[in-house]
Coordinates of C-alpha atoms in Angstrom, one line a residue:
X1 CA 19.6 15.3 6.6
X2 CA 17.3 17.9 8.1
X3 CA 14.6 18.6 5.5
X4 CA 13.5 16.6 2.5
X5 CA 13.5 18.6 -0.6
X6 CA 11.4 19.0 -3.7
X7 CA 12.7 19.9 -7.2
X8 CA 11.7 23.0 -9.0
X9 CA 10.5 21.6 -12.3
X10 CA 8.5 23.0 -15.2
X11 CA 5.8 20.3 -15.4
X12 CA 3.5 18.3 -13.2
X13 CA 3.0 15.5 -15.7
X14 CA 3.4 11.9 -14.7
X15 CA 6.9 10.4 -15.3
X16 CA 7.2 8.8 -18.7
X17 CA 8.0 5.1 -19.2
X18 CA 11.5 6.1 -20.2
X19 CA 12.1 8.1 -17.0
X20 CA 10.6 5.4 -14.8
X21 CA 12.2 2.5 -16.8
X22 CA 15.2 1.9 -14.4
X23 CA 12.8 1.7 -11.4
X24 CA 10.4 -0.6 -13.3
X25 CA 13.1 -2.8 -14.7
X26 CA 14.8 -3.1 -11.3
X27 CA 11.5 -3.9 -9.7
X28 CA 10.7 -6.6 -12.3
X29 CA 14.2 -8.1 -11.7
X30 CA 13.6 -8.3 -7.9
X31 CA 10.2 -9.9 -8.3
X32 CA 11.6 -12.4 -10.9
X33 CA 14.3 -13.4 -8.4
X34 CA 11.6 -13.9 -5.7
X35 CA 9.5 -16.0 -8.0
X36 CA 12.5 -18.1 -9.1
X37 CA 13.4 -18.7 -5.5
X38 CA 9.9 -19.7 -4.7
X39 CA 9.7 -22.1 -7.6
X40 CA 13.0 -23.8 -6.6
X41 CA 12.0 -24.0 -2.9
X42 CA 8.6 -25.3 -3.7
X43 CA 9.9 -27.9 -6.1
X44 CA 12.2 -29.2 -3.4
X45 CA 9.3 -29.6 -1.1
X46 CA 7.1 -31.2 -3.8
X47 CA 4.7 -28.2 -3.8
X48 CA 3.3 -26.0 -6.6
X49 CA 4.6 -22.5 -6.5
X50 CA 1.8 -21.3 -8.7
X51 CA -0.8 -22.8 -6.3
X52 CA 0.8 -21.0 -3.4
X53 CA 0.5 -17.7 -5.3
X54 CA -3.1 -18.1 -6.6
X55 CA -5.0 -20.8 -4.7
X56 CA -4.2 -20.5 -1.0
X57 CA -5.4 -18.4 1.9
X58 CA -7.3 -15.2 0.9
X59 CA -6.7 -15.8 -2.8
X60 CA -9.3 -18.6 -2.6
X61 CA -11.8 -16.3 -1.1
X62 CA -11.3 -13.7 -3.8
X63 CA -11.8 -16.2 -6.6
X64 CA -14.9 -17.6 -4.9
X65 CA -16.4 -14.2 -4.9
X66 CA -15.5 -13.7 -8.5
X67 CA -17.0 -17.0 -9.5
X68 CA -20.1 -17.3 -7.3
X69 CA -20.7 -13.8 -5.9
X70 CA -21.3 -12.9 -2.2
X71 CA -23.1 -15.0 0.3
X72 CA -20.7 -17.8 1.0
X73 CA -19.7 -18.3 4.6
X74 CA -18.0 -20.9 6.8
X75 CA -19.1 -21.7 10.4
X76 CA -16.3 -22.9 12.6
X77 CA -16.7 -25.2 15.6
X78 CA -15.9 -22.3 18.0
X79 CA -18.9 -20.3 16.7
X80 CA -16.9 -17.9 14.4
X81 CA -18.5 -17.2 11.1
X82 CA -16.1 -16.5 8.2
X83 CA -18.2 -14.6 5.5
X84 CA -16.8 -13.6 2.1
X85 CA -18.5 -10.2 2.7
X86 CA -15.3 -9.3 4.5
X87 CA -13.5 -9.1 1.2
X88 CA -14.0 -5.9 -0.8
X89 CA -15.1 -6.3 -4.4
X90 CA -12.7 -4.6 -6.8
X91 CA -10.2 -7.4 -7.2
X92 CA -13.0 -10.1 -7.7
X93 CA -14.6 -7.8 -10.2
X94 CA -11.4 -7.6 -12.2
X95 CA -10.9 -11.4 -11.9
X96 CA -14.4 -11.8 -13.3
X97 CA -13.7 -9.4 -16.1
X98 CA -10.4 -11.1 -17.0
X99 CA -12.1 -14.5 -17.0
X100 CA -14.9 -13.2 -19.2
X101 CA -12.6 -11.5 -21.8
X102 CA -9.9 -14.2 -21.9
X103 CA -9.4 -18.0 -21.6
X104 CA -8.0 -17.4 -18.1
X105 CA -9.5 -19.0 -15.0
X106 CA -10.5 -16.7 -12.2
X107 CA -7.3 -17.6 -10.3
X108 CA -5.2 -17.0 -13.4
X109 CA -6.9 -13.6 -13.9
X110 CA -6.2 -12.7 -10.3
X111 CA -2.5 -13.5 -10.8
X112 CA -2.4 -11.3 -14.0
X113 CA -4.1 -8.5 -12.2
X114 CA -1.6 -8.8 -9.3
X115 CA 1.4 -8.7 -11.7
X116 CA 0.1 -5.7 -13.6
X117 CA -1.0 -3.9 -10.4
X118 CA 2.5 -4.4 -8.9
X119 CA 4.1 -2.7 -11.8
X120 CA 1.5 0.1 -11.6
X121 CA 2.3 0.4 -7.9
X122 CA 6.0 0.6 -8.5
X123 CA 5.4 3.3 -11.1
X124 CA 3.2 5.2 -8.7
X125 CA 5.8 5.0 -5.9
X126 CA 8.4 6.2 -8.3
X127 CA 6.2 9.1 -9.5
X128 CA 5.7 10.3 -5.9
X129 CA 9.4 10.0 -4.9
X130 CA 10.7 11.4 -8.2
X131 CA 8.3 14.4 -7.9
X132 CA 9.6 15.1 -4.4
X133 CA 13.3 14.1 -4.4
X134 CA 14.4 13.3 -7.9
X135 CA 14.9 10.2 -10.1
X136 CA 17.5 8.4 -8.0
X137 CA 15.4 8.6 -4.9
X138 CA 12.5 7.3 -7.0
X139 CA 14.4 4.3 -8.1
X140 CA 15.6 3.6 -4.6
X141 CA 12.1 3.9 -3.2
X142 CA 10.7 1.4 -5.7
X143 CA 13.5 -1.1 -5.0
X144 CA 13.1 -0.8 -1.3
X145 CA 9.4 -1.6 -1.6
X146 CA 10.3 -4.6 -3.8
X147 CA 12.8 -6.0 -1.3
X148 CA 10.6 -5.9 1.7
X149 CA 10.8 -9.2 3.5
X150 CA 7.1 -10.0 2.6
X151 CA 7.5 -8.6 -0.9
X152 CA 6.4 -11.9 -2.4
X153 CA 2.8 -10.9 -1.5
X154 CA 3.1 -8.3 -4.3
X155 CA 3.1 -11.2 -6.8
X156 CA 0.2 -13.1 -5.2
X157 CA -3.5 -13.0 -6.2
X158 CA -4.1 -10.7 -3.2
X159 CA -5.3 -7.1 -3.2
X160 CA -2.2 -5.4 -1.7
X161 CA -0.6 -4.6 -5.1
X162 CA -3.9 -3.3 -6.5
X163 CA -4.5 -1.1 -3.5
X164 CA -1.0 0.3 -3.4
X165 CA -1.2 1.2 -7.0
X166 CA -4.4 3.1 -6.5
X167 CA -3.2 4.8 -3.4
X168 CA 0.2 5.8 -4.8
X169 CA -1.4 7.4 -7.9
X170 CA -4.1 9.1 -5.8
X171 CA -1.4 10.6 -3.7
X172 CA 0.5 11.7 -6.7
X173 CA -2.6 13.3 -8.1
X174 CA -3.0 15.2 -4.8
X175 CA 0.6 16.4 -4.9
X176 CA 0.1 17.7 -8.5
X177 CA -3.3 19.3 -7.9
X178 CA -5.4 16.8 -9.9
X179 CA -8.2 16.6 -7.4
X180 CA -10.8 14.8 -9.5
X181 CA -8.3 12.1 -10.4
X182 CA -7.3 11.9 -6.8
X183 CA -10.9 11.5 -5.6
X184 CA -11.6 8.9 -8.3
X185 CA -8.6 6.8 -7.4
X186 CA -9.5 7.1 -3.7
X187 CA -12.9 5.8 -4.6
X188 CA -11.4 2.8 -6.3
X189 CA -9.0 2.2 -3.4
X190 CA -12.0 2.2 -1.1
X191 CA -13.5 -0.6 -3.1
X192 CA -10.3 -2.6 -2.7
X193 CA -9.5 -2.8 1.0
X194 CA -10.9 -1.4 4.3
X195 CA -7.7 0.7 4.6
X196 CA -8.9 2.7 1.7
X197 CA -10.0 5.1 4.4
X198 CA -6.4 6.1 4.6
X199 CA -6.5 7.4 1.0
X200 CA -9.8 9.2 1.6
X201 CA -8.3 10.9 4.7
X202 CA -5.2 12.0 2.7
X203 CA -7.3 13.5 -0.1
X204 CA -9.7 15.3 2.4
X205 CA -6.8 16.6 4.5
X206 CA -4.9 18.0 1.6
X207 CA -8.0 19.5 0.0
X208 CA -9.2 21.2 3.2
X209 CA -5.7 22.6 3.9
X210 CA -5.5 24.0 0.4
X211 CA -9.0 25.6 0.8
X212 CA -8.0 27.2 4.1
X213 CA -4.8 28.6 2.6
X214 CA -6.7 30.0 -0.3
X215 CA -9.1 31.7 2.2
X216 CA -6.3 33.1 4.3
X217 CA -4.0 34.3 1.5
X218 CA -6.1 35.2 -1.5
X219 CA -4.1 36.2 -4.5
X220 CA -0.9 34.9 -3.1
X221 CA 0.5 31.8 -4.8
X222 CA 1.6 29.3 -2.2
X223 CA 4.9 27.5 -2.4
X224 CA 5.8 23.9 -2.0
X225 CA 3.7 20.7 -2.7
X226 CA 2.9 20.5 -6.4
X227 CA 5.5 21.4 -9.0
X228 CA 5.7 25.1 -9.8
X229 CA 5.8 26.4 -13.3
X230 CA 8.9 28.4 -12.6
X231 CA 11.6 28.7 -10.0
X232 CA 11.3 31.2 -7.2
X233 CA 12.8 34.6 -7.8
X234 CA 16.5 34.5 -7.9
X235 CA 16.6 30.6 -7.7
X236 CA 18.7 28.6 -10.1
X237 CA 16.9 25.9 -12.1
X238 CA 18.5 23.1 -10.2
X239 CA 17.9 24.7 -6.8
X240 CA 15.7 22.8 -4.4
X241 CA 13.1 24.2 -2.0
X242 CA 11.8 22.5 1.2
X243 CA 8.4 20.8 1.1
X244 CA 6.0 22.7 3.4
X245 CA 2.6 21.9 2.1
X246 CA 0.4 19.0 0.9
X247 CA 0.4 20.4 -2.6
X248 CA -2.2 23.2 -2.8
X249 CA -3.1 24.6 -6.2
X250 CA -2.2 28.2 -7.1
X251 CA -4.2 30.9 -5.5
X252 CA -7.3 31.6 -7.5
X253 CA -7.7 28.1 -8.7
X254 CA -11.4 27.0 -8.9
X255 CA -12.8 25.3 -5.9
X256 CA -15.0 22.8 -7.7
X257 CA -12.3 20.3 -8.6
X258 CA -11.3 20.0 -4.9
X259 CA -15.0 19.8 -3.9
X260 CA -15.7 17.1 -6.5
X261 CA -12.5 15.2 -5.5
X262 CA -13.6 15.3 -1.8
X263 CA -17.1 14.1 -2.8
X264 CA -15.8 11.2 -4.9
X265 CA -13.1 9.9 -2.5
X266 CA -15.3 8.2 0.2
X267 CA -17.9 6.8 -2.1
X268 CA -16.2 3.4 -2.7
X269 CA -15.6 2.5 0.9
X270 CA -18.8 4.0 2.2
X271 CA -20.9 2.4 -0.6
X272 CA -19.6 -1.1 0.0
X273 CA -19.9 -0.9 3.8
X274 CA -23.5 0.4 3.6
X275 CA -24.3 -2.3 1.0
X276 CA -23.0 -5.0 3.4
X277 CA -25.1 -3.5 6.2
X278 CA -28.2 -3.6 4.0
X279 CA -27.6 -7.1 2.8
X280 CA -27.0 -8.5 6.3
X281 CA -29.8 -6.5 7.9
X282 CA -27.3 -5.4 10.6
X283 CA -27.5 -1.7 9.8
X284 CA -25.0 0.8 8.5
X285 CA -22.2 -0.7 10.6
X286 CA -23.0 -4.3 9.8
X287 CA -19.6 -4.7 8.1
X288 CA -18.0 -4.5 11.6
X289 CA -20.0 -7.5 12.6
X290 CA -18.8 -9.4 9.5
X291 CA -15.2 -8.6 10.5
X292 CA -15.9 -9.6 14.1
X293 CA -16.8 -13.1 12.7
X294 CA -13.2 -13.3 11.5
X295 CA -12.0 -12.0 15.0
X296 CA -11.0 -8.7 13.3
X297 CA -11.5 -5.5 15.2
X298 CA -9.7 -2.5 16.6
X299 CA -8.4 -2.7 20.1
X300 CA -5.7 0.0 20.1
X301 CA -2.9 -2.7 19.8
X302 CA -3.7 -4.5 23.1
X303 CA -4.0 -7.9 21.6
X304 CA -0.8 -7.4 19.5
X305 CA 1.1 -6.2 22.7
X306 CA 0.0 -9.4 24.5
X307 CA 1.1 -11.5 21.6
X308 CA 4.6 -9.9 21.6
X309 CA 4.8 -10.2 25.4
X310 CA 4.0 -13.9 25.3
X311 CA 7.1 -14.4 23.1
X312 CA 9.3 -13.6 26.1
X313 CA 7.9 -16.4 28.3
X314 CA 10.3 -19.0 26.8
X315 CA 13.4 -19.5 24.8
X316 CA 14.0 -19.4 21.8
X317 CA 10.7 -17.6 21.2
X318 CA 12.2 -14.7 23.1
X319 CA 14.4 -14.1 20.1
X320 CA 11.3 -13.7 17.9
X321 CA 10.0 -11.3 20.6
X322 CA 13.1 -9.2 20.3
X323 CA 12.8 -9.1 16.5
X324 CA 9.1 -8.0 16.8
X325 CA 10.0 -5.2 19.3
X326 CA 12.7 -3.9 17.0
X327 CA 10.5 -4.1 14.0
X328 CA 7.6 -2.4 15.6
X329 CA 9.9 0.3 17.1
X330 CA 11.3 1.0 13.6
X331 CA 7.9 2.0 12.3
X332 CA 7.2 5.0 14.6
X333 CA 10.9 6.0 14.3
X334 CA 10.5 6.1 10.5
X335 CA 7.3 8.1 10.8
X336 CA 8.9 10.6 13.1
X337 CA 11.7 11.0 10.6
X338 CA 9.1 11.6 7.9
X339 CA 7.5 14.3 10.0
X340 CA 10.9 16.0 10.8
X341 CA 11.8 15.9 7.2
X342 CA 8.6 17.6 6.3
X343 CA 6.9 15.1 4.0
X344 CA 3.8 16.5 2.4
X345 CA 0.8 16.3 4.8
X346 CA -1.1 14.0 2.5
X347 CA 1.6 11.4 2.7
X348 CA 1.9 11.7 6.4
X349 CA -1.8 11.2 6.9
X350 CA -1.9 8.3 4.6
X351 CA 1.1 6.5 6.1
X352 CA -0.1 7.2 9.6
X353 CA -3.6 5.7 9.1
X354 CA -2.2 2.6 7.3
X355 CA 0.3 2.0 10.0
X356 CA -2.1 2.7 12.8
X357 CA -4.8 0.4 11.5
X358 CA -2.2 -2.4 10.9
X359 CA -0.7 -2.3 14.3
X360 CA -3.8 -1.5 16.4
X361 CA -6.2 -4.0 14.8
X362 CA -6.8 -7.3 16.6
X363 CA -6.5 -9.3 13.4
X364 CA -4.2 -12.4 13.0
X365 CA -0.7 -11.3 13.9
X366 CA 1.0 -13.1 11.1
X367 CA -0.8 -10.9 8.6
X368 CA 0.5 -7.6 10.0
X369 CA 3.6 -7.4 7.8
X370 CA 1.6 -7.6 4.6
X371 CA -0.9 -5.1 5.9
X372 CA 2.0 -2.7 6.2
X373 CA 3.0 -3.1 2.5
X374 CA 1.0 -0.1 1.3
X375 CA 2.7 2.2 3.8
X376 CA 5.4 3.1 1.2
X377 CA 5.9 6.7 2.4
X378 CA 7.8 5.3 5.4
X379 CA 10.4 4.1 2.9
X380 CA 11.1 7.6 1.5
X381 CA 13.7 8.7 4.1
X382 CA 15.6 5.4 3.5
X383 CA 15.3 5.9 -0.3
X384 CA 16.8 9.4 0.0
X385 CA 19.7 8.2 2.1
X386 CA 20.4 5.5 -0.5
X387 CA 20.2 8.0 -3.3
X388 CA 22.8 10.2 -1.6
X389 CA 25.1 7.3 -0.9
X390 CA 27.7 6.1 -3.4
X391 CA 26.0 4.1 -6.2
X392 CA 28.0 1.0 -5.6
X393 CA 27.2 1.0 -1.9
X394 CA 23.5 1.4 -2.6
X395 CA 23.6 -1.3 -5.2
X396 CA 25.2 -3.8 -2.8
X397 CA 22.7 -3.0 -0.1
X398 CA 19.7 -3.4 -2.4
X399 CA 21.1 -6.6 -4.0
X400 CA 21.7 -8.2 -0.7
X401 CA 18.3 -7.3 0.5
X402 CA 16.8 -8.7 -2.7
X403 CA 18.4 -12.1 -2.1
X404 CA 17.3 -12.2 1.6
X405 CA 13.7 -11.2 0.5
X406 CA 13.6 -13.8 -2.2
X407 CA 14.7 -16.6 0.2
X408 CA 12.5 -15.5 3.0
X409 CA 9.5 -15.2 0.7
X410 CA 10.1 -18.8 -0.5
X411 CA 10.4 -20.1 3.0
X412 CA 7.4 -18.1 4.2
X413 CA 5.0 -19.3 1.5
X414 CA 6.1 -22.9 1.9
X415 CA 5.5 -22.5 5.7
X416 CA 2.9 -20.5 7.5
X417 CA 2.3 -18.1 4.7
X418 CA 0.3 -14.9 4.7
X419 CA -3.2 -15.6 6.2

């Protein structure tokens, strides 16, 4: 593989349910296997699998916000202050809405939102991969996302699935030149998690690059990125052309959709951060003080490096240290492959920001794997490789990974779990 490729196709419409069905059915099967493994493992340990999914760790904080609103905090003996203002509001709003419209409890509503969001995320990932590389690569990308070791989080009453769904569809909107939709989805992503800034950065970067290209080459239709209405001159319908752009619209397209998309994109994250600063009286950056109360911050990865280095001070923890080093090294390697294979710039910016924030934050180290769940563009080179392999070999690899993921997820939630 040298360059990733994009199909020349007649339409930029979202993939239909029928086209996405194999990916969604495969995703549902993987998640069902994970839930069955969790149920069996939990029953053997006399625990409730449903409680682990809906009423532990951050899920409790989200349901408390949904039920009582903001203002709750816990003061720890060491002086740390855990405030529920650290949790962005879109998931609690949806939990409150689900509780108001149905007999579901807040926790039940959160679980339903998570399940529906995970399917929407799978469809969005398929849409992006299918748009760039074809249906088989789209199916493989979705299944790879499903079989990640911490994939069980996708079925928890957490915000990862909701955020990934909004991010994936926003990126798809960018690739197909739907700027207002991209900005609106980025706004909602910014109301879901702090890393919503990654979606904002992707939308802004793609829009600015497209505007610069319009200014430099007026009247010349750019190639690459969004689907073209017709194949290049002399190209056969099935021919593929390399991706070389973030998906700019045709030359002469109106500027206002891009400008409006750029205006909408940061409003969610900025609005919530400014509201927290006003509510706490700590100024525009008061949200950073709230996060500091949870010992969350950005130190460039220093604390994480020390954590990994400490693993090598004894045995057998050194084995865990080796696994961490290999896992962390895999991420920049995948990103370099994405760059060399010329992924659209919007995807590269998004994946880079998500990965950088996850690795360079001083947050609890056990949470880093789930913080990387939204970085699905890193899986696209692997998805393309699986799509090009023999179907039986790809099926065996994915089936084996699904079993390992299911068992690890059950073990993990019955142990330390995702903080």
